[in-house]
Amino acid sequence: MSETPSRDFIRQIIHDDLESGKHSEIVTRFPPEPNGHLHIGHVMSICLNFGVAAENGGRTYLRLDDTNPGKESKEYVDAIKNDVHWLGFDWEDRLTHASDYFGELYESASRLIESGGAYVDSLSADEIREHRGTLTEPGRNSPYRDRSVEENMDLFRRMREGEFGDGEHVLRARIDMSSPNMNLRDPALYRIRHIEHQNAGDEWCIYPMYDFAHTMSDAYEHITHSLCTLEFEDHRPLYDWFLDQLEPPHRPRQIEFSRLNLAYAVTSKRKLNALVEEGIVSGWDDPRMPTIAGMRRRGYPVASLREFVARAGVTKKDKLIEMGVMENCVRETLGEQAERRMGVLRPLKVVLTNYAQDQVEMMEAMNHPARPELGTREMPFSRELYIERDDFMEDAPRKFFRLKPGGEVRLRFGYIIRCDDIVRNESGEVVELHCSYDPDTRSGTGSSDRKVKGTIHWVSCEHAIDASVRLYDRLFTVVNPNAESDFHSVLNAQSLETVEAKLEPSLGELPVGQAVQFERLGYFCADEKDDAPAARVLNRIVTLRDSWAKLEKQAMQEQG
Ligand code: ATP
Ligand code: MG
């Protein structure tokens, strides 16, 4: 499996800019707002920004876009740094914050005032909205629009010094109140907010607005290509207006690409936050969440996430990618890496009536069928075993090749057994099987070459480790929960099931962060939070086969 980015339209632009000599070095930035945890959409943006720079010997900034105090926190800043590192990217000494530039931004805004490009407006927020017009009607000039440069400079300085309350004044760009592009109708540049900032402390009581701060931060950092998502396309004229007015020595270029959306998931921080706040999931790192923290805890390997976004590609077209594509990337990565083990999720006891009471044999089991260099391990085999409840069927159809009354099956790395008797409890449920084993059929060394159609997994009762295993499913029942007016109505009530499982003894030492394949069942890992050596808690990362594939294909087609 390789991660070979073909030359998408952004890589083509960058290639051309290097060829033509427009730029000699590529500088990009990943600019998250620290108001939540990063999700799969951000993985795409991270891989793109760090990727295109690295491919061309360039540099990338991790810039925290923190212009909105009150919603942002240090906790999110730390989580973002951790997530980007985990994905394998390094900003080296280029960790910055929009708030690092509050001084420069103030200077730039003052220069705009001096050149007549900005004014202090004293209308209320409601009045400003009312003056803005609509998509079909032009806006109206504010009565304060023609204040003199001196008056504007004086008011702006006093805004900064804290003379006014929140909302009393705003600094606005003086562009065009009748522009068909609403973003150009004298957008706000600065507002007054008497609130502490998680990075800047209480140094400021005026804060720059996103568009202004973002454009100018790009310019200060000598960003060559400012890559953002399509919803900012309409903001590009404003981005360019700032650059035209202020003429910074380095002029960045904004290029938009489409957002990556994952089927059966929401990827808006607001909605993800709601899932956490309302207790629908256990936290931002709940393994069902499409957050980096959730996917890491679930056990998705980094390589599979990077492969996933490489397959999704960079385009201008909106896309909703099947969860199956993500899961296939996870399967492919883990299929190669993960050692095989045996675990029984829904145990049914089997007693081998002709096997000696205290006998224990050590069975040699391969750790990986395709990678002999990973060696073997020993699994204890004894008179009482657990098998998967689903591997026994009382009224089995003819084609059922696992265990049925009077039928035979091979125990992997063990013997062929035959089911002789069924033991039931008072309510008639099957609680135990009495079987006999054929001593001539031991795997590898058996003298008999007798063959049976089915092979099942097992663990020895006496030696088994108890574990809680969490089985995860999609969090939503519809392909595009983003399109629902209320996502609560499409939550999948069965997205988490916990089963009490029996595992082979070697799994007692499974380190957190290491994935294994339970033969025939899927890939699993110890939970990074709840697992303890004395009480193992495992997550199912992904099943071996894609049971949703058909349904998902169909639903995606209906979506169009
Ligand atoms: P959300 O809607 O989840 O809050 P956001 O765009 O407000 O996302 P930011 O922290 O501002 O989140 O995003 C940082 C960067 O990641 C931006 O450049 C943004 O364009 C990009 N990004 C965010 N979501 C996606 C996505 N789904 N696909 C691709 N890029 C994304
Ligand atoms: Mg944003």
Coordinates of C-alpha atoms and ligand atoms in Angstrom, one line a residue:
M1 CA 0.0 0.0 0.0
S2 CA 1.5 3.3 -0.9
E3 CA 0.7 6.9 -0.5
T4 CA 1.5 8.4 -3.8
P5 CA -0.3 11.7 -4.2
S6 CA -1.1 12.1 -7.9
R7 CA -0.9 15.7 -9.0
D8 CA -4.2 17.2 -8.0
F9 CA -5.1 20.8 -9.1
I10 CA -3.4 22.4 -6.1
R11 CA -0.2 20.4 -6.6
Q12 CA -0.3 21.4 -10.2
I13 CA -0.5 25.1 -9.3
I14 CA 2.4 24.7 -6.9
H15 CA 4.4 22.8 -9.5
D16 CA 3.8 25.6 -12.0
D17 CA 4.7 28.3 -9.6
L18 CA 8.0 26.7 -8.9
E19 CA 8.7 26.0 -12.5
S20 CA 7.9 29.6 -13.6
G21 CA 10.1 30.9 -10.7
K22 CA 7.1 32.8 -9.1
H23 CA 8.2 31.1 -5.9
S24 CA 11.5 29.5 -4.9
E25 CA 10.1 28.0 -1.7
I26 CA 6.6 26.8 -0.8
V27 CA 5.2 27.9 2.6
T28 CA 1.8 26.7 3.8
R29 CA -0.1 26.7 7.1
F30 CA -2.7 24.6 8.8
P31 CA -4.9 27.1 10.7
P32 CA -7.3 25.4 13.1
E33 CA -9.4 27.4 15.5
P34 CA -8.9 25.9 19.0
N35 CA -12.6 25.7 19.7
G36 CA -12.9 21.9 19.5
H37 CA -11.0 18.7 18.6
L38 CA -9.8 18.0 15.1
H39 CA -11.8 15.5 12.9
I40 CA -11.3 13.5 9.7
G41 CA -11.9 16.7 7.6
H42 CA -8.9 18.3 9.3
V43 CA -6.8 15.2 8.6
M44 CA -7.3 16.0 4.9
S45 CA -6.3 19.7 5.4
I46 CA -3.3 18.7 7.5
C47 CA -2.0 16.1 5.0
L48 CA -2.5 18.6 2.2
N49 CA -0.8 21.5 3.8
F50 CA 2.1 19.6 5.3
G51 CA 2.2 17.3 2.4
V52 CA 2.6 19.8 -0.5
A53 CA 5.3 21.7 1.5
A54 CA 7.2 18.6 2.3
E55 CA 7.0 17.3 -1.2
N56 CA 8.7 20.5 -2.4
G57 CA 11.2 21.0 0.3
G58 CA 9.0 23.8 1.8
R59 CA 7.8 24.7 5.3
T60 CA 4.5 24.6 7.1
Y61 CA 3.2 26.5 10.0
L62 CA 0.8 25.2 12.6
R63 CA -1.2 28.4 13.3
L64 CA -3.9 28.5 15.9
D65 CA -6.5 30.8 14.6
D66 CA -7.5 32.2 17.9
T67 CA -9.4 35.4 17.3
N68 CA -12.6 34.3 19.1
P69 CA -11.9 34.4 22.8
G70 CA -14.5 32.8 25.0
K71 CA -15.0 29.8 22.7
E72 CA -11.4 28.8 22.6
S73 CA -9.3 27.0 25.2
K74 CA -5.8 25.8 26.1
E75 CA -7.1 22.3 26.3
Y76 CA -8.0 22.4 22.6
V77 CA -4.7 23.9 21.7
D78 CA -2.8 21.0 23.4
A79 CA -5.1 18.4 21.8
I80 CA -4.5 19.9 18.4
K81 CA -0.8 19.8 18.8
N82 CA -0.9 16.3 20.0
D83 CA -3.1 15.2 17.1
V84 CA -0.9 16.8 14.4
H85 CA 2.2 15.2 15.8
W86 CA 0.4 11.8 16.0
L87 CA -0.4 12.0 12.3
G88 CA 3.3 12.3 11.8
F89 CA 3.7 16.0 10.9
D90 CA 6.2 18.4 12.5
W91 CA 5.9 22.2 12.5
E92 CA 9.4 22.4 14.1
D93 CA 9.7 26.0 15.3
R94 CA 6.7 27.2 13.4
L95 CA 4.0 27.0 16.0
T96 CA 2.1 30.4 15.8
H97 CA -1.1 31.9 16.9
A98 CA -3.2 34.6 15.3
S99 CA -2.9 36.2 18.7
D100 CA 0.9 36.5 18.3
Y101 CA 0.1 39.1 15.7
F102 CA -2.4 41.2 17.6
G103 CA 0.2 44.0 17.7
E104 CA 0.9 43.8 13.9
L105 CA -2.8 43.5 13.2
Y106 CA -3.5 46.7 15.1
E107 CA -0.8 48.4 13.1
S108 CA -2.1 47.2 9.8
A109 CA -5.6 48.3 10.8
S110 CA -4.3 51.7 11.7
R111 CA -2.7 52.0 8.3
L112 CA -6.0 51.1 6.7
I113 CA -7.6 53.9 8.6
E114 CA -4.9 56.3 7.5
S115 CA -5.3 55.5 3.9
G116 CA -9.1 55.9 4.1
G117 CA -9.7 52.1 3.9
A118 CA -11.4 51.7 7.3
Y119 CA -13.6 53.7 9.7
V120 CA -15.1 53.4 13.1
D121 CA -18.8 52.8 13.0
S122 CA -21.0 53.5 16.0
L123 CA -24.2 51.9 14.8
S124 CA -25.5 49.1 17.0
A125 CA -25.2 45.5 15.8
D126 CA -28.9 45.5 14.8
E127 CA -28.6 48.7 12.9
I128 CA -25.5 47.4 11.1
R129 CA -27.4 44.3 10.1
E130 CA -30.3 46.4 8.9
H131 CA -28.0 48.6 6.8
R132 CA -26.4 45.7 5.2
G133 CA -29.2 45.0 2.7
T134 CA -29.9 41.6 1.2
L135 CA -28.8 39.5 -1.7
T136 CA -31.3 41.3 -3.9
E137 CA -31.1 44.8 -2.3
P138 CA -28.0 46.9 -1.9
G139 CA -26.9 48.1 1.6
R140 CA -26.9 51.6 2.8
N141 CA -24.0 53.6 4.0
S142 CA -23.6 54.1 7.8
P143 CA -24.0 57.8 8.9
Y144 CA -20.5 57.3 10.5
R145 CA -18.9 56.2 7.2
D146 CA -17.4 59.6 6.5
R147 CA -15.7 60.3 9.7
S148 CA -12.3 62.0 9.3
V149 CA -9.1 60.0 9.5
E150 CA -8.2 61.8 12.7
E151 CA -11.5 61.0 14.3
N152 CA -11.3 57.4 13.3
M153 CA -7.7 57.1 14.6
D154 CA -8.7 58.7 17.9
L155 CA -11.7 56.4 18.3
F156 CA -9.8 53.3 17.3
R157 CA -7.0 54.1 19.8
R158 CA -9.6 54.6 22.6
M159 CA -11.4 51.4 21.6
R160 CA -8.1 49.7 22.3
E161 CA -7.6 51.5 25.5
G162 CA -10.8 50.2 26.9
E163 CA -12.8 53.4 27.0
F164 CA -15.9 51.8 25.4
G165 CA -18.2 48.9 26.2
D166 CA -18.8 45.8 24.1
G167 CA -20.6 46.7 20.9
E168 CA -20.3 50.5 21.2
H169 CA -18.1 50.8 18.2
V170 CA -16.7 48.6 15.5
L171 CA -13.9 49.1 13.0
R172 CA -15.1 48.4 9.5
A173 CA -13.4 48.3 6.1
R174 CA -14.7 51.0 3.7
I175 CA -15.3 49.1 0.5
D176 CA -18.7 49.1 -1.2
M177 CA -22.2 48.8 0.5
S178 CA -23.8 48.0 -2.8
S179 CA -21.4 45.2 -3.8
P180 CA -23.2 42.0 -5.0
N181 CA -20.8 40.2 -2.7
M182 CA -22.0 40.7 0.8
N183 CA -18.5 40.1 2.2
L184 CA -17.5 43.4 0.6
R185 CA -20.2 45.5 2.2
D186 CA -17.9 47.2 4.7
P187 CA -17.1 44.1 6.7
A188 CA -16.1 44.4 10.4
L189 CA -12.4 44.3 11.1
Y190 CA -12.3 44.8 14.9
R191 CA -14.9 44.5 17.6
I192 CA -14.8 45.4 21.3
R193 CA -14.9 42.4 23.7
H194 CA -13.9 42.8 27.3
I195 CA -13.0 39.2 27.7
E196 CA -9.8 37.4 28.6
H197 CA -7.9 35.5 25.8
Q198 CA -6.5 32.1 26.4
N199 CA -3.2 33.1 24.9
A200 CA -3.0 36.9 25.1
G201 CA -4.5 37.2 28.5
D202 CA -6.1 40.5 29.3
E203 CA -3.8 42.6 27.1
W204 CA -6.5 43.3 24.6
C205 CA -10.2 44.3 24.7
I206 CA -10.6 44.6 20.9
Y207 CA -10.2 41.6 18.7
P208 CA -9.7 41.3 15.0
M209 CA -12.3 39.5 12.9
Y210 CA -11.4 36.3 11.2
D211 CA -11.1 37.4 7.5
F212 CA -8.7 40.3 8.4
A213 CA -6.6 38.3 10.9
H214 CA -6.4 35.3 8.6
T215 CA -5.3 37.2 5.5
M216 CA -2.7 39.3 7.3
S217 CA -1.4 36.3 9.3
D218 CA -0.8 34.6 6.0
A219 CA 1.1 37.6 4.8
Y220 CA 3.2 38.1 7.9
E221 CA 4.3 34.4 7.7
H222 CA 5.1 34.7 4.0
I223 CA 2.6 31.9 3.2
T224 CA 2.7 31.3 -0.6
H225 CA -0.4 29.2 -0.9
S226 CA -3.2 29.7 1.5
L227 CA -5.4 26.5 1.1
C228 CA -8.9 26.6 2.5
T229 CA -12.3 25.0 1.9
L230 CA -14.8 26.1 -0.7
E231 CA -17.0 28.1 1.6
F232 CA -14.3 30.8 1.6
E233 CA -14.4 31.2 -2.2
D234 CA -16.7 34.3 -1.7
H235 CA -14.3 35.7 0.8
R236 CA -11.4 35.7 -1.7
P237 CA -12.2 39.2 -3.1
L238 CA -12.0 40.5 0.5
Y239 CA -8.7 38.6 1.0
D240 CA -7.3 40.2 -2.1
W241 CA -8.7 43.6 -1.1
F242 CA -6.7 43.5 2.1
L243 CA -3.6 42.6 0.2
D244 CA -4.2 45.3 -2.4
Q245 CA -4.6 48.0 0.3
L246 CA -1.8 47.0 2.6
E247 CA 0.7 45.7 0.0
P248 CA 2.7 43.4 2.2
P249 CA 6.1 42.4 0.8
H250 CA 4.9 38.8 0.4
R251 CA 1.5 38.2 -1.2
P252 CA -0.1 34.9 -0.4
R253 CA -2.6 33.3 -2.8
Q254 CA -5.8 31.8 -1.5
I255 CA -6.9 28.5 -3.2
E256 CA -10.1 26.7 -2.3
F257 CA -10.8 23.0 -2.3
S258 CA -13.9 21.0 -1.3
R259 CA -14.5 19.7 2.2
L260 CA -14.1 16.0 2.9
N261 CA -17.3 14.5 4.4
L262 CA -17.5 11.0 5.7
A263 CA -20.7 9.0 5.3
Y264 CA -22.6 8.2 8.5
A265 CA -20.7 10.9 10.4
V266 CA -21.0 14.5 11.3
T267 CA -17.9 16.7 10.9
S268 CA -18.8 20.0 12.3
K269 CA -17.3 21.0 15.6
R270 CA -20.6 22.4 16.8
K271 CA -22.4 19.0 16.2
L272 CA -19.5 17.0 17.6
N273 CA -19.6 19.2 20.6
A274 CA -23.3 18.6 21.0
L275 CA -22.7 14.8 21.0
V276 CA -20.2 15.2 23.8
E277 CA -22.2 17.8 25.8
E278 CA -25.4 15.8 25.7
G279 CA -23.6 12.6 26.8
I280 CA -24.6 10.8 23.6
V281 CA -20.9 9.7 23.4
S282 CA -18.4 9.4 26.2
G283 CA -16.2 12.3 25.0
W284 CA -14.4 13.8 22.1
D285 CA -12.3 10.7 22.0
D286 CA -15.2 8.2 22.1
P287 CA -14.1 5.5 19.5
R288 CA -17.3 6.1 17.5
M289 CA -16.3 9.8 16.9
P290 CA -14.8 10.8 13.6
T291 CA -12.3 12.9 15.6
I292 CA -8.6 12.2 15.4
A293 CA -8.7 11.4 19.2
G294 CA -11.6 9.0 18.7
M295 CA -10.1 7.2 15.7
R296 CA -6.7 6.9 17.5
R297 CA -8.5 5.4 20.6
R298 CA -10.5 3.1 18.3
G299 CA -7.2 1.8 17.0
Y300 CA -7.1 3.2 13.5
P301 CA -3.4 3.3 12.4
V302 CA -2.0 6.6 11.2
A303 CA -1.1 5.0 7.9
S304 CA -4.7 4.1 7.2
L305 CA -5.9 7.7 7.8
R306 CA -3.3 9.1 5.5
E307 CA -4.1 6.5 2.9
F308 CA -7.8 7.4 3.2
V309 CA -7.3 11.1 2.5
A310 CA -4.9 10.3 -0.3
R311 CA -7.7 8.1 -1.9
A312 CA -10.3 10.8 -1.3
G313 CA -8.1 13.2 -3.3
V314 CA -8.2 17.0 -3.5
T315 CA -10.9 18.4 -5.8
K316 CA -13.3 21.3 -6.2
K317 CA -16.3 18.9 -6.1
D318 CA -18.2 18.3 -2.9
K319 CA -17.7 14.7 -1.7
L320 CA -19.2 12.3 0.7
I321 CA -16.9 9.4 1.1
E322 CA -18.2 6.0 2.1
M323 CA -17.2 4.8 5.6
G324 CA -16.4 1.5 3.8
V325 CA -13.5 3.3 2.1
M326 CA -12.0 4.3 5.4
E327 CA -12.6 0.8 6.9
N328 CA -10.9 -0.8 3.9
C329 CA -7.8 1.4 4.5
V330 CA -7.8 0.3 8.1
R331 CA -8.2 -3.4 7.2
E332 CA -5.4 -3.2 4.6
T333 CA -3.0 -1.6 7.0
L334 CA -3.8 -3.9 9.9
G335 CA -4.0 -7.1 7.8
E336 CA -0.3 -6.7 7.1
Q337 CA 0.7 -5.5 10.6
A338 CA -1.4 -7.2 13.1
E339 CA -0.6 -10.5 14.7
R340 CA -3.3 -13.2 14.9
R341 CA -4.8 -14.2 18.2
M342 CA -7.9 -16.1 19.3
G343 CA -10.7 -14.5 21.2
V344 CA -14.3 -15.8 21.8
L345 CA -16.8 -13.0 22.0
R346 CA -20.0 -14.9 22.9
P347 CA -18.7 -18.0 24.6
L348 CA -20.3 -21.4 24.6
K349 CA -18.7 -24.1 26.7
V350 CA -17.5 -27.4 25.1
V351 CA -16.5 -30.4 27.2
L352 CA -14.3 -33.0 25.5
T353 CA -15.6 -36.1 27.3
N354 CA -12.8 -38.4 26.1
Y355 CA -10.0 -35.9 26.9
A356 CA -8.1 -36.6 30.2
Q357 CA -9.3 -34.5 33.1
D358 CA -6.0 -32.7 34.0
Q359 CA -4.3 -32.9 30.6
V360 CA -3.0 -29.7 29.0
E361 CA -1.3 -29.7 25.6
M362 CA 0.4 -26.7 24.2
M363 CA -0.6 -26.1 20.6
E364 CA 1.6 -24.1 18.3
A365 CA -0.1 -21.3 16.6
M366 CA 1.2 -19.1 13.8
N367 CA 1.2 -15.3 14.6
H368 CA 0.7 -14.3 11.0
P369 CA -0.2 -16.6 8.1
A370 CA 1.7 -14.5 5.5
R371 CA 4.6 -13.5 7.6
P372 CA 6.4 -16.5 9.1
E373 CA 9.1 -14.2 10.5
L374 CA 6.6 -13.1 13.1
G375 CA 6.9 -16.6 14.6
T376 CA 4.5 -18.7 16.6
R377 CA 3.1 -18.9 20.1
E378 CA 1.7 -21.6 22.3
M379 CA -1.9 -22.0 23.2
P380 CA -3.0 -24.3 26.0
F381 CA -5.6 -26.9 25.0
S382 CA -7.6 -28.7 27.6
R383 CA -10.8 -30.7 28.3
E384 CA -13.0 -27.6 28.6
L385 CA -13.0 -25.0 25.9
Y386 CA -15.0 -22.0 24.8
I387 CA -16.2 -21.7 21.3
E388 CA -18.2 -18.9 19.6
R389 CA -21.9 -19.5 20.3
D390 CA -22.6 -18.7 16.6
D391 CA -20.4 -21.6 15.6
F392 CA -23.0 -24.1 16.9
M393 CA -26.4 -24.5 15.4
E394 CA -28.9 -27.0 16.5
D395 CA -31.2 -27.1 13.4
A396 CA -28.5 -26.4 11.0
P397 CA -29.0 -26.2 7.2
R398 CA -27.1 -28.7 5.1
K399 CA -24.5 -26.1 4.1
F400 CA -23.6 -25.2 7.7
F401 CA -20.1 -26.4 8.1
R402 CA -19.5 -25.5 11.7
L403 CA -20.7 -27.5 14.7
K404 CA -24.1 -29.2 14.8
P405 CA -25.5 -32.2 16.6
G406 CA -23.6 -35.3 15.4
G407 CA -21.4 -33.1 13.2
E408 CA -17.7 -32.6 13.1
V409 CA -15.5 -29.5 13.0
R410 CA -11.8 -28.8 13.3
L411 CA -10.5 -26.7 16.2
R412 CA -7.9 -24.4 14.6
F413 CA -4.4 -25.6 15.7
G414 CA -6.1 -28.4 17.6
Y415 CA -8.2 -31.5 16.9
I416 CA -11.3 -32.5 15.0
I417 CA -14.2 -32.8 17.4
R418 CA -17.7 -34.2 17.1
C419 CA -20.8 -32.9 18.9
D420 CA -22.4 -35.8 20.8
D421 CA -24.7 -34.1 23.3
I422 CA -26.4 -30.8 24.2
V423 CA -26.8 -29.6 27.8
R424 CA -29.6 -27.2 28.4
N425 CA -30.7 -25.0 31.3
E426 CA -34.2 -24.9 32.8
S427 CA -35.5 -22.6 30.2
G428 CA -34.2 -24.9 27.4
E429 CA -31.3 -22.8 26.3
V430 CA -28.1 -24.5 25.2
V431 CA -25.5 -23.9 27.9
E432 CA -22.9 -26.6 27.1
L433 CA -21.9 -29.1 24.4
H434 CA -20.5 -32.5 25.1
C435 CA -18.1 -33.5 22.4
S436 CA -15.4 -36.1 21.7
Y437 CA -12.1 -35.4 20.1
D438 CA -10.2 -37.6 17.6
P439 CA -6.6 -37.9 19.0
D440 CA -5.2 -38.8 15.6
T441 CA -6.1 -35.4 14.1
R442 CA -3.8 -33.0 16.0
S443 CA -2.9 -30.1 13.7
G444 CA 0.5 -30.4 12.1
T445 CA 1.4 -33.7 13.7
G446 CA -1.8 -35.7 13.4
S447 CA -1.4 -39.2 11.9
S448 CA -4.7 -39.0 10.2
D449 CA -5.3 -37.0 7.0
R450 CA -9.0 -36.8 7.7
K451 CA -10.5 -33.6 6.5
V452 CA -13.6 -31.7 7.7
K453 CA -15.2 -28.7 6.0
G454 CA -15.2 -26.2 8.9
T455 CA -12.6 -24.8 11.2
I456 CA -13.5 -22.7 14.2
H457 CA -11.5 -20.9 16.9
W458 CA -11.6 -21.7 20.6
V459 CA -9.9 -20.9 23.9
S460 CA -9.2 -23.1 26.9
C461 CA -11.7 -22.3 29.8
E462 CA -9.2 -22.8 32.6
H463 CA -6.6 -20.5 30.9
A464 CA -8.8 -17.9 29.3
I465 CA -8.6 -14.3 30.2
D466 CA -11.8 -12.4 30.9
A467 CA -12.3 -9.2 28.9
S468 CA -15.0 -6.6 28.1
V469 CA -15.0 -6.1 24.4
R470 CA -16.7 -3.1 22.9
L471 CA -18.2 -3.6 19.5
Y472 CA -18.8 -0.3 17.6
D473 CA -21.0 0.5 14.7
R474 CA -21.9 3.6 12.8
L475 CA -23.1 6.5 15.0
F476 CA -25.9 7.4 12.6
T477 CA -28.4 5.4 10.6
V478 CA -28.3 7.6 7.5
V479 CA -25.5 8.3 5.0
N480 CA -25.5 12.1 5.4
P481 CA -26.6 13.1 8.9
N482 CA -25.3 16.6 8.2
A483 CA -28.3 17.1 6.0
E484 CA -30.8 16.4 8.8
S485 CA -32.4 19.3 10.5
D486 CA -32.1 17.4 13.8
F487 CA -29.4 14.7 13.9
H488 CA -31.0 13.2 17.1
S489 CA -33.6 11.5 15.0
V490 CA -31.0 9.6 13.0
L491 CA -28.8 8.4 15.8
N492 CA -28.0 4.7 15.7
A493 CA -29.1 3.3 19.1
Q494 CA -27.1 0.2 18.5
S495 CA -23.8 1.9 17.9
L496 CA -22.1 0.4 20.9
E497 CA -22.5 -3.1 22.3
T498 CA -20.3 -4.5 25.1
V499 CA -19.8 -8.2 25.4
E500 CA -18.0 -10.3 28.0
A501 CA -15.4 -12.2 26.1
K502 CA -12.8 -15.0 26.7
L503 CA -9.4 -14.5 25.3
E504 CA -6.3 -16.7 24.8
P505 CA -3.8 -16.2 27.6
S506 CA -1.1 -14.4 25.5
L507 CA -3.6 -11.5 25.3
G508 CA -2.9 -10.8 28.9
E509 CA 0.2 -9.0 27.8
L510 CA -1.2 -7.1 24.9
P511 CA 0.2 -3.5 25.1
V512 CA -2.1 -0.6 24.7
G513 CA -1.7 0.8 21.1
Q514 CA -1.0 -2.6 19.5
A515 CA -3.7 -4.0 17.3
V516 CA -4.3 -7.8 16.9
Q517 CA -6.6 -9.7 14.6
F518 CA -8.9 -12.1 16.4
E519 CA -9.1 -14.9 13.8
R520 CA -12.4 -14.8 11.9
L521 CA -13.7 -11.8 13.9
G522 CA -11.8 -8.6 13.2
Y523 CA -9.2 -6.3 14.6
F524 CA -9.0 -5.3 18.2
C525 CA -6.9 -3.3 20.6
A526 CA -6.8 -2.5 24.3
D527 CA -8.6 0.7 25.1
E528 CA -6.2 3.5 26.0
K529 CA -8.4 4.8 28.8
D530 CA -10.3 2.0 30.4
D531 CA -8.1 -1.0 30.0
A532 CA -6.2 -2.3 33.0
P533 CA -4.0 -5.4 33.3
A534 CA -6.4 -6.9 35.8
A535 CA -9.6 -6.1 33.8
R536 CA -9.0 -5.9 30.1
V537 CA -11.2 -3.7 28.0
L538 CA -10.8 -4.0 24.3
N539 CA -12.2 -2.1 21.3
R540 CA -13.1 -3.7 18.1
I541 CA -11.3 -1.5 15.5
V542 CA -13.0 -3.0 12.5
T543 CA -14.6 -6.3 11.4
L544 CA -12.8 -8.5 8.9
R545 CA -15.5 -8.0 6.2
D546 CA -17.5 -5.1 5.3
S547 CA -21.1 -6.0 6.3
W548 CA -22.4 -2.6 5.3
A549 CA -20.9 -2.4 1.9
K550 CA -24.1 -3.2 -0.1
L551 CA -26.4 -1.1 2.0
E552 CA -24.0 1.8 1.9
K553 CA -23.5 1.7 -1.9
Q554 CA -27.3 1.7 -2.3
A555 CA -27.9 4.5 0.1
M556 CA -25.1 6.6 -1.5
Q557 CA -26.6 6.0 -5.0
E558 CA -30.0 7.2 -3.7
Q559 CA -28.3 10.3 -2.4
G560 CA -27.0 10.9 -5.9
Ligands
ATP1 P1 -15.8 22.9 11.6 O1 -16.9 23.2 10.6 O2 -15.6 21.5 11.8 O3 -15.8 23.7 12.8 P2 -13.8 24.7 10.6 O4 -13.5 24.9 9.2 O5 -14.5 25.7 11.4 O6 -14.5 23.3 10.8 P3 -11.1 25.2 11.5 O7 -10.5 24.9 12.8 O8 -11.4 26.6 11.1 O9 -12.5 24.4 11.4 O10 -10.4 24.4 10.3 C1 -9.0 24.4 10.1 C2 -8.7 24.1 8.7 O11 -9.2 22.8 8.4 C3 -9.3 25.1 7.8 O12 -8.4 25.4 6.8 C4 -10.5 24.3 7.2 O13 -10.7 24.8 5.9 C5 -10.0 22.9 7.2 N1 -11.1 22.0 7.3 C6 -12.1 21.9 8.2 N2 -13.0 21.0 8.0 C7 -12.6 20.4 6.8 C8 -13.1 19.3 6.0 N3 -14.3 18.7 6.3 N4 -12.4 19.0 4.9 C9 -11.3 19.6 4.6 N5 -10.7 20.6 5.3 C10 -11.4 21.0 6.4
MG2 MG -13.4 27.7 10.7

